Tab-separated table of C-alpha atoms in Angstrom:
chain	number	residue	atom	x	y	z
R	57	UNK	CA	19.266	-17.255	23.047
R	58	UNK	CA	17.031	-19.933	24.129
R	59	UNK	CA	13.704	-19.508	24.508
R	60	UNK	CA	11.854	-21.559	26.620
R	61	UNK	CA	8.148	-22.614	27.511
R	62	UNK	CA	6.587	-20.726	30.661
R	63	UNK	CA	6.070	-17.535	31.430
R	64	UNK	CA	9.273	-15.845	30.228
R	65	UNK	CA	7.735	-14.589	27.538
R	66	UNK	CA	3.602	-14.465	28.425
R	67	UNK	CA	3.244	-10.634	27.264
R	68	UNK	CA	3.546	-12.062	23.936
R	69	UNK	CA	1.040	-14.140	21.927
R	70	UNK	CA	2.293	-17.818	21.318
R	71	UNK	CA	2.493	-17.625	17.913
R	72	UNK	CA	5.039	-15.079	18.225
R	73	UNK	CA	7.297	-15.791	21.394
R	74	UNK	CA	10.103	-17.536	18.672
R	75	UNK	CA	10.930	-14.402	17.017
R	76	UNK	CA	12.393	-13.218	20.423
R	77	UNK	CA	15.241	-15.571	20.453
R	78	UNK	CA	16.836	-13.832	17.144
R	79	UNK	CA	19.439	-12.237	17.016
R	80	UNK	CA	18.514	-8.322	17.236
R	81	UNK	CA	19.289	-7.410	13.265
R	82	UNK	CA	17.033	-9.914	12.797
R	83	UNK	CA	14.708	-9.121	15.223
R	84	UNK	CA	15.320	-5.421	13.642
R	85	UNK	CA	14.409	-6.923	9.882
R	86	UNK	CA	11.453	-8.454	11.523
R	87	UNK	CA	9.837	-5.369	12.907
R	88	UNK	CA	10.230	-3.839	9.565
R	89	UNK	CA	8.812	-5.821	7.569
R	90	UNK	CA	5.347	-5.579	6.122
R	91	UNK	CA	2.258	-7.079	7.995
R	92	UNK	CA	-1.487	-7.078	8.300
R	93	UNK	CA	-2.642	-6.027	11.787
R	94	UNK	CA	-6.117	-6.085	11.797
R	95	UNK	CA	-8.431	-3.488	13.078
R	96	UNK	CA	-12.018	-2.777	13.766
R	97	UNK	CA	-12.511	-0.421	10.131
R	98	UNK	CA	-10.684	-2.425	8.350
R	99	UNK	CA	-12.761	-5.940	9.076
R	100	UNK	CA	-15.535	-3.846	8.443
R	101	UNK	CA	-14.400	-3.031	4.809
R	102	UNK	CA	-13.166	-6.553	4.167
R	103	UNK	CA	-16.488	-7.562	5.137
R	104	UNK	CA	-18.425	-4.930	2.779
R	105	UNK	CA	-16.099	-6.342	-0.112
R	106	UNK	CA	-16.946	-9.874	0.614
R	107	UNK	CA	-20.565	-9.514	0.547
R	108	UNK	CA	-20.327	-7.525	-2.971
R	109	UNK	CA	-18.036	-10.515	-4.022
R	110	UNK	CA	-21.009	-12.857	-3.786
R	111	UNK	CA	-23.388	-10.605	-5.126
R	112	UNK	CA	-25.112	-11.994	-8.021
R	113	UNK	CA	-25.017	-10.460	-11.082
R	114	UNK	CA	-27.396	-8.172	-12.107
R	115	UNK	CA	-28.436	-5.231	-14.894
R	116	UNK	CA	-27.285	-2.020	-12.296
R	117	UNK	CA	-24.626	-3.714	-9.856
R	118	UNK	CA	-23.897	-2.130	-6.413
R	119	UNK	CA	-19.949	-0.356	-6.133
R	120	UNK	CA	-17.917	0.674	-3.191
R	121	UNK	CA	-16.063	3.397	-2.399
R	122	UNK	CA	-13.502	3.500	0.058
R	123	UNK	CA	-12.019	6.775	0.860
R	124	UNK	CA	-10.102	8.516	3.474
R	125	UNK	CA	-7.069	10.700	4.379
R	126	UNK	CA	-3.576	9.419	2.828
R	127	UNK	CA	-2.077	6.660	5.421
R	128	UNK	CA	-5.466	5.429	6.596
R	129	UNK	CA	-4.796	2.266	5.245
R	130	UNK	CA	-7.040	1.745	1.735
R	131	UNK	CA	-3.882	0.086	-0.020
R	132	UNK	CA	-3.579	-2.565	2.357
R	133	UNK	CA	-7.413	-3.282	2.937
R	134	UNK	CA	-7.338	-3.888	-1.124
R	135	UNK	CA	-4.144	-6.087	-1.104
R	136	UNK	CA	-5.346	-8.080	2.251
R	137	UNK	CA	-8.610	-8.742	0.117
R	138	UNK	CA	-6.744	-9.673	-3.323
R	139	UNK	CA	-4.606	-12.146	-1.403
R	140	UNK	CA	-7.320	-13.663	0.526
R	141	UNK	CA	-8.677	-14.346	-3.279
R	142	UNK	CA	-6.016	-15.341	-4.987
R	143	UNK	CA	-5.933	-16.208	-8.678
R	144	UNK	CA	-5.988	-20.035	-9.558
R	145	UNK	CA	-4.600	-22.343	-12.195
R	146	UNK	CA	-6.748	-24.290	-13.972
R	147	UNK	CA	-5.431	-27.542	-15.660
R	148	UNK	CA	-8.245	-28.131	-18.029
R	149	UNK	CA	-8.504	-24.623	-19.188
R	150	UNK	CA	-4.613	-23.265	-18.900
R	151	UNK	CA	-6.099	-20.038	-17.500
R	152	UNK	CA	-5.111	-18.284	-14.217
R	153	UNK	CA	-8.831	-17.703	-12.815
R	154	UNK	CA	-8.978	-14.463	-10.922
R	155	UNK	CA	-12.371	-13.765	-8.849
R	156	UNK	CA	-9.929	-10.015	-7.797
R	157	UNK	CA	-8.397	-7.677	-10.430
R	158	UNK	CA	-7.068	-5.104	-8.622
R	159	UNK	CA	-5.505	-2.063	-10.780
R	160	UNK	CA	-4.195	1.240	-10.041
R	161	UNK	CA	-5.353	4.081	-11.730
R	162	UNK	CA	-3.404	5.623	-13.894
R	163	UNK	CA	-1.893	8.783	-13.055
R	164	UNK	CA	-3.412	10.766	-15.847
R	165	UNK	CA	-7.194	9.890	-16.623
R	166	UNK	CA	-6.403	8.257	-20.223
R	167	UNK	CA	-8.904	5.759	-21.354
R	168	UNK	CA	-6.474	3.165	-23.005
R	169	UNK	CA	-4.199	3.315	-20.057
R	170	UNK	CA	-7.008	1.963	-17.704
R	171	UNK	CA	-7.357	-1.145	-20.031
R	172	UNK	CA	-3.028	-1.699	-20.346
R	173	UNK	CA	-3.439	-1.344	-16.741
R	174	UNK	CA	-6.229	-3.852	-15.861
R	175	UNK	CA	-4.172	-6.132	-18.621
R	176	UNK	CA	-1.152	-5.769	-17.220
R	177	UNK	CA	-2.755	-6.806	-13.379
R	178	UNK	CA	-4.052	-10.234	-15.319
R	179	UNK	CA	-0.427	-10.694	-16.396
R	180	UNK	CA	-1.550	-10.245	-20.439
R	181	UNK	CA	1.508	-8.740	-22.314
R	182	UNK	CA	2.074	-5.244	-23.353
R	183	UNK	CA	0.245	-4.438	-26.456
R	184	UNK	CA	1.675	-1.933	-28.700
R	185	UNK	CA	-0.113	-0.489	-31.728
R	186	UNK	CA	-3.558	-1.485	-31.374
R	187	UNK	CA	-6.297	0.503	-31.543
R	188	UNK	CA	-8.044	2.040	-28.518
R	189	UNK	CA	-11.057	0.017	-29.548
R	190	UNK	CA	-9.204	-2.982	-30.417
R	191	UNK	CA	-7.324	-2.805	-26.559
R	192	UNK	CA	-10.443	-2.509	-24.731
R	193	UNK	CA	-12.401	-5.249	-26.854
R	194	UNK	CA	-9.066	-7.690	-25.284
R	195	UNK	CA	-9.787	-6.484	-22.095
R	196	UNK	CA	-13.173	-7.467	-21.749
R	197	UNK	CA	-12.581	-10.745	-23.230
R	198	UNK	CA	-9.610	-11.243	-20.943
R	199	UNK	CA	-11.661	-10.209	-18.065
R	200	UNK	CA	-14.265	-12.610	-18.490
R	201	UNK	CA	-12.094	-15.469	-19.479
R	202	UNK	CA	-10.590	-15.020	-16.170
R	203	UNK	CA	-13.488	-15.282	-14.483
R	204	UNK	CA	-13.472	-11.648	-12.741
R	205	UNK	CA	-16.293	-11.285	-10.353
R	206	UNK	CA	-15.011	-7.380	-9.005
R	207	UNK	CA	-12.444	-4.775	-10.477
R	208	UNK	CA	-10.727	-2.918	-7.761
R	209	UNK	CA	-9.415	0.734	-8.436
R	210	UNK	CA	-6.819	2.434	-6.535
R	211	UNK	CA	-6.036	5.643	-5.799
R	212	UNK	CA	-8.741	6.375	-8.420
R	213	UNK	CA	-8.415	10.606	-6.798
R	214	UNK	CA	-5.396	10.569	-9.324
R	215	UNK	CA	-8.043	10.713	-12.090
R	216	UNK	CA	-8.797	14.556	-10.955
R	217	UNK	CA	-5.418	15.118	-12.974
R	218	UNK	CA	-6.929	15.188	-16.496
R	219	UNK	CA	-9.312	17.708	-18.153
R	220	UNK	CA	-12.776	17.531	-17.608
R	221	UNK	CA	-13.508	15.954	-20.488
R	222	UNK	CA	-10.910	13.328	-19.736
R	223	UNK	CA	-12.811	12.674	-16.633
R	224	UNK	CA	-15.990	12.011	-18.129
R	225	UNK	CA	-14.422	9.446	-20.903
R	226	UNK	CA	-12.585	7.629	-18.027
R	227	UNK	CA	-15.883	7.500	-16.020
R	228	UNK	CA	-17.728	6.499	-18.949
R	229	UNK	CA	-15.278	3.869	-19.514
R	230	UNK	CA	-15.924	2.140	-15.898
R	231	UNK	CA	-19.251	2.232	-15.787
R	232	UNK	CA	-19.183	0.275	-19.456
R	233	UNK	CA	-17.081	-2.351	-17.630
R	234	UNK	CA	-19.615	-2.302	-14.962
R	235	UNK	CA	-22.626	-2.927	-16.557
R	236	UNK	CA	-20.862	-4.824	-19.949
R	237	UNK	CA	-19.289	-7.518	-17.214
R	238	UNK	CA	-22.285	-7.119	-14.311
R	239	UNK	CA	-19.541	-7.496	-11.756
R	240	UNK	CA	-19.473	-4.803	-9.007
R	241	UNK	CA	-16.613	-1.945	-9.124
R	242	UNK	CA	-14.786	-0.962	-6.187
R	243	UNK	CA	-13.014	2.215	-6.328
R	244	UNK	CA	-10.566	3.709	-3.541
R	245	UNK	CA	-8.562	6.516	-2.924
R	246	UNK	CA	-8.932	9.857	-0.711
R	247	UNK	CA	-11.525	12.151	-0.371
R	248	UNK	CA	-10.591	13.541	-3.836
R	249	UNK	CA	-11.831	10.365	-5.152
R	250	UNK	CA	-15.463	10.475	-3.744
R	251	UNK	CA	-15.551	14.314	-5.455
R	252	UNK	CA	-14.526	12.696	-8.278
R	253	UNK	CA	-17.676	10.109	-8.654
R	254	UNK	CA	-20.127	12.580	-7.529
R	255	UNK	CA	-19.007	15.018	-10.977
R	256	UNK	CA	-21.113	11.714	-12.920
R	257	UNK	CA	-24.380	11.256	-10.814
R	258	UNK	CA	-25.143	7.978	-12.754
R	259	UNK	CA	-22.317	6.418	-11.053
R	260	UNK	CA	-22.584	7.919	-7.816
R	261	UNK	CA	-26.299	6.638	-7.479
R	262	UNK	CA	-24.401	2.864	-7.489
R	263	UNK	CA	-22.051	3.571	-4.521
R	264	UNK	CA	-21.925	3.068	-1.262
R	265	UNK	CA	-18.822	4.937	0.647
R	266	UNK	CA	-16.664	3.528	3.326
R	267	UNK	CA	-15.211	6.153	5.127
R	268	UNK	CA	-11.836	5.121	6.906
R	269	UNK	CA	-11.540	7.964	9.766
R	270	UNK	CA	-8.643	8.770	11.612
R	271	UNK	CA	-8.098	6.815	15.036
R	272	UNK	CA	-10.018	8.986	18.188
R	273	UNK	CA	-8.084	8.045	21.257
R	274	UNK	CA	-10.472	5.669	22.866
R	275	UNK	CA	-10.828	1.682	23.748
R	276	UNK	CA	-10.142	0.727	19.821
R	277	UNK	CA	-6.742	2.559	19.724
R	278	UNK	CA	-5.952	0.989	23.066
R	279	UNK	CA	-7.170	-2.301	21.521
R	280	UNK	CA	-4.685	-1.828	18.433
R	281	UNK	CA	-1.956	-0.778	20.641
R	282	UNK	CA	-2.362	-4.353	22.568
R	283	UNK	CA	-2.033	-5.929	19.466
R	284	UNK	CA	1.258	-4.305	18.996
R	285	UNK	CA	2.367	-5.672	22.646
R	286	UNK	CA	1.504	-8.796	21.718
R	287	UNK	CA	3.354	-9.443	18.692
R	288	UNK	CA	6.448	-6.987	18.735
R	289	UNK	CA	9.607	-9.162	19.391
R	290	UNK	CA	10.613	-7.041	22.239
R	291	UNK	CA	12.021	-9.282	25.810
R	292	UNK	CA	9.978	-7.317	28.596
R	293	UNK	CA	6.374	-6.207	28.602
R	294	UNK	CA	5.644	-3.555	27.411
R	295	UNK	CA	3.193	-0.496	28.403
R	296	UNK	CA	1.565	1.423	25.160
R	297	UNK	CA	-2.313	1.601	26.497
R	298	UNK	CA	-1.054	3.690	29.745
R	299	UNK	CA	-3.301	6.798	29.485
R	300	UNK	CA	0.236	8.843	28.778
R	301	UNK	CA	1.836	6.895	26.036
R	302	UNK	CA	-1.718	6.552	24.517
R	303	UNK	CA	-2.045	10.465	24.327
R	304	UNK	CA	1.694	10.569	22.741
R	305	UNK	CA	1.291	8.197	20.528
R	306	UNK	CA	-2.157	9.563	19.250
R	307	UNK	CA	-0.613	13.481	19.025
R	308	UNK	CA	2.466	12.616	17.648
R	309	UNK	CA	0.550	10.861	14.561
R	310	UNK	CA	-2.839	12.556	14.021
R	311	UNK	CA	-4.707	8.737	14.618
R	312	UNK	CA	-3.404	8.370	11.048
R	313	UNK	CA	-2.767	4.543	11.155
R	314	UNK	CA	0.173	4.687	8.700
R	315	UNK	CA	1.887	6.904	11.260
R	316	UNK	CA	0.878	5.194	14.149
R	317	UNK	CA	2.404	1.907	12.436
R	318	UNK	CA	5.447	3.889	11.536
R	319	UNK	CA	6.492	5.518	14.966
R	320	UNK	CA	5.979	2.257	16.966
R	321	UNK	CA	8.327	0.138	14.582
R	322	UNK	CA	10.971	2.831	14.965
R	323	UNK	CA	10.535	3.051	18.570
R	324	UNK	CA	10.689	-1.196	18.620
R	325	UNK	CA	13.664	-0.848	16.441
R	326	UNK	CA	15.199	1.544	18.977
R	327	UNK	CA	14.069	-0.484	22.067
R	328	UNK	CA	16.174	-3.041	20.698
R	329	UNK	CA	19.092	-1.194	19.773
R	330	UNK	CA	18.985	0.053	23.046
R	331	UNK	CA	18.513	-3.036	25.041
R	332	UNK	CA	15.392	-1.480	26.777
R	333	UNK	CA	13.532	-4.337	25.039
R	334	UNK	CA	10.095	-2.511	25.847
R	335	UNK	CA	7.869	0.278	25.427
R	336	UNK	CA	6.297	2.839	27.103
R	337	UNK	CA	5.257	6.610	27.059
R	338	UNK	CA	9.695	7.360	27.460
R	339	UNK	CA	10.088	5.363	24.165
R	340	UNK	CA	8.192	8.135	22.723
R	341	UNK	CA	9.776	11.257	24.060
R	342	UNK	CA	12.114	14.131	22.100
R	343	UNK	CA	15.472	11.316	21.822
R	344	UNK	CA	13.160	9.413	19.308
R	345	UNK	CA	13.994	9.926	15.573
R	346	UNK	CA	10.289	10.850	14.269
R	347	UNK	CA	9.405	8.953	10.979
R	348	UNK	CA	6.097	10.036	9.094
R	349	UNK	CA	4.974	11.875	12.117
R	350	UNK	CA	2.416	14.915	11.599
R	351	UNK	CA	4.683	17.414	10.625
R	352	UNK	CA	2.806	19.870	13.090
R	353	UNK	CA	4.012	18.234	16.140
R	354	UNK	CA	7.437	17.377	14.801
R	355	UNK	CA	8.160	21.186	14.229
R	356	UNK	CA	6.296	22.248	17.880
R	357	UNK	CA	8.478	19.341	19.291
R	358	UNK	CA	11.397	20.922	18.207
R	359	UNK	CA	10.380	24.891	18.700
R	360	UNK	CA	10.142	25.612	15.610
R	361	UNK	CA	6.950	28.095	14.270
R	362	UNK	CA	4.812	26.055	12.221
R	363	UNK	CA	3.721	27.654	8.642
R	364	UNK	CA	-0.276	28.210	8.174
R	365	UNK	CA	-0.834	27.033	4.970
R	366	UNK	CA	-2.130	29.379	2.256
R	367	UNK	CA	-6.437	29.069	2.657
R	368	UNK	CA	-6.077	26.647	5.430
């Protein structure tokens, strides 16, 4: 297929009219792929991290804490931010400088596994043997030779795994980075992670949280469903800010955005397929396999009773 300049294809942005002349497996491949859409929360978290980026350095440094239900999108808001700060090679040095180090927690709340982690994000090999005191010594050298101006923690909630007193060492332990390195710590994970920092009220006192809160349906979900029209290889216009397939959309997936994501790209995938080649409040209806759907409305959709959870 052959596409050509005009109007054939004005529902889509420019940038994107090319990927309509695939062919539709890769069209298909193309819609499930990975991508940054941006949205209104999420440039206002970038824009939080930036500022603490270029904060200097100082004896108490200000953190971040960005929290909110699983799916909101924290992951990708930390990996936009890493690769908008990538690391750089330095010939006169021979050291990859990274202003980012972004490391996942662990998943239990072990103090010498949150230094092999932030080691193993700076690409230092595995250490085996050492001594806990020995390991974290190399980390904070590493760190600094690097040039780390912020440590990023994910899904830091998965701390609440370990005892109590494995909580408080692990706390301990990033605060010491904090203040040893006078960089600013940014933690994120779900609301189990902000319960988490307020158990040590040193460390709370230093945060600011960023809530990311589930999509209301209102102009900014209509605004993020145009963005999907606009880029989504489909051949014919599509309608996903029509008052119906708004209110779909938005039921069917809580306003979580991973779910909203989710269900358009299989509906795209199935417009395709099809030959439909468009959206609307139909490509939403009970024909469409639901992927990572709230499981409420996938079992109502289907008539079957839906099980109260246990203290819910």
């Amino acid at each position: 297929m052959v596409v050509t300049e005009g109007s054939a294809f004005a529902h889509l942005d420019p940038t994107y009219r090319r990927f309509v002349a695939l062919p539709d497996d890769e069209r298909i491949a193309w819609i499930r792929a990975d991508r940054w859409i941006g949205f209104d929360q999420s440039g206002v978290a970038l824009a939080r991290l930036e500022n603490l980026l270029t904060y200097p350095p100082r004896d108490r440094m200000p953190c971040l804490l960005i929290y909110g239900d699983t799916g909101m999108g924290k992951t990708k808001i930390v990996r936009k931010f890493e690769r908008d700060h990538p690391p750089k090679f330095s010939q006169t040095t021979g050291v990859d400088h990274r202003p980012v180090v972004v490391a996942q927690v662990p998943s239990e709340p072990i103090e010498r596994d949150l230094y092999r982690e932030l080691l193993a994000s700076m690409g230092a090999p595995a250490m085996t043997g050492g001594t806990l005191a020995r390991e974290k010594d190399i980390c904070r050298s590493l760190l600094r030779t690097v040039g780390a101006k912020m440590i990023i923690l994910d899904e830091v909630n998965g701390m609440l795994a370990g005892t109590f007193r494995q909580q408080r060492i692990f706390l301990n332990a990033i605060r010491f980075l904090a203040n040893d390195l006078r960089i600013p710590l940014v933690c994120a994970g779900t609301d189990l992670a902000r319960q988490a920092l307020l158990t040590d009220a040193q460390l709370a006192e230093r945060f600011e949280a960023f809530h990311l809160k589930p999509w209301q349906n209102d102009a900014a979900f209509a605004g993020l469903l145009k963005s999907f029209e606009r880029i989504l290889p489909l051949r014919e216009a599509s309608d996903l800010i029509s008052g119906e397939a708004r209110e779909r959309i938005h039921k069917l997936t809580s306003g979580v955005t991973a779910r909203i994501f989710r269900l358009i790209e299989t509906a795209a995938e199935d417009a395709v397929r099809s030959g439909k080649e468009r959206l609307d409040a139909d490509s939403f209806g009970d024909n469409l396999v639901l992927p990572l759907v709230s499981m409420t409305q996938t079992a109502r959709r289907r008539g079957k009773p839906v099980q109260q959870r246990v203290g819910a």
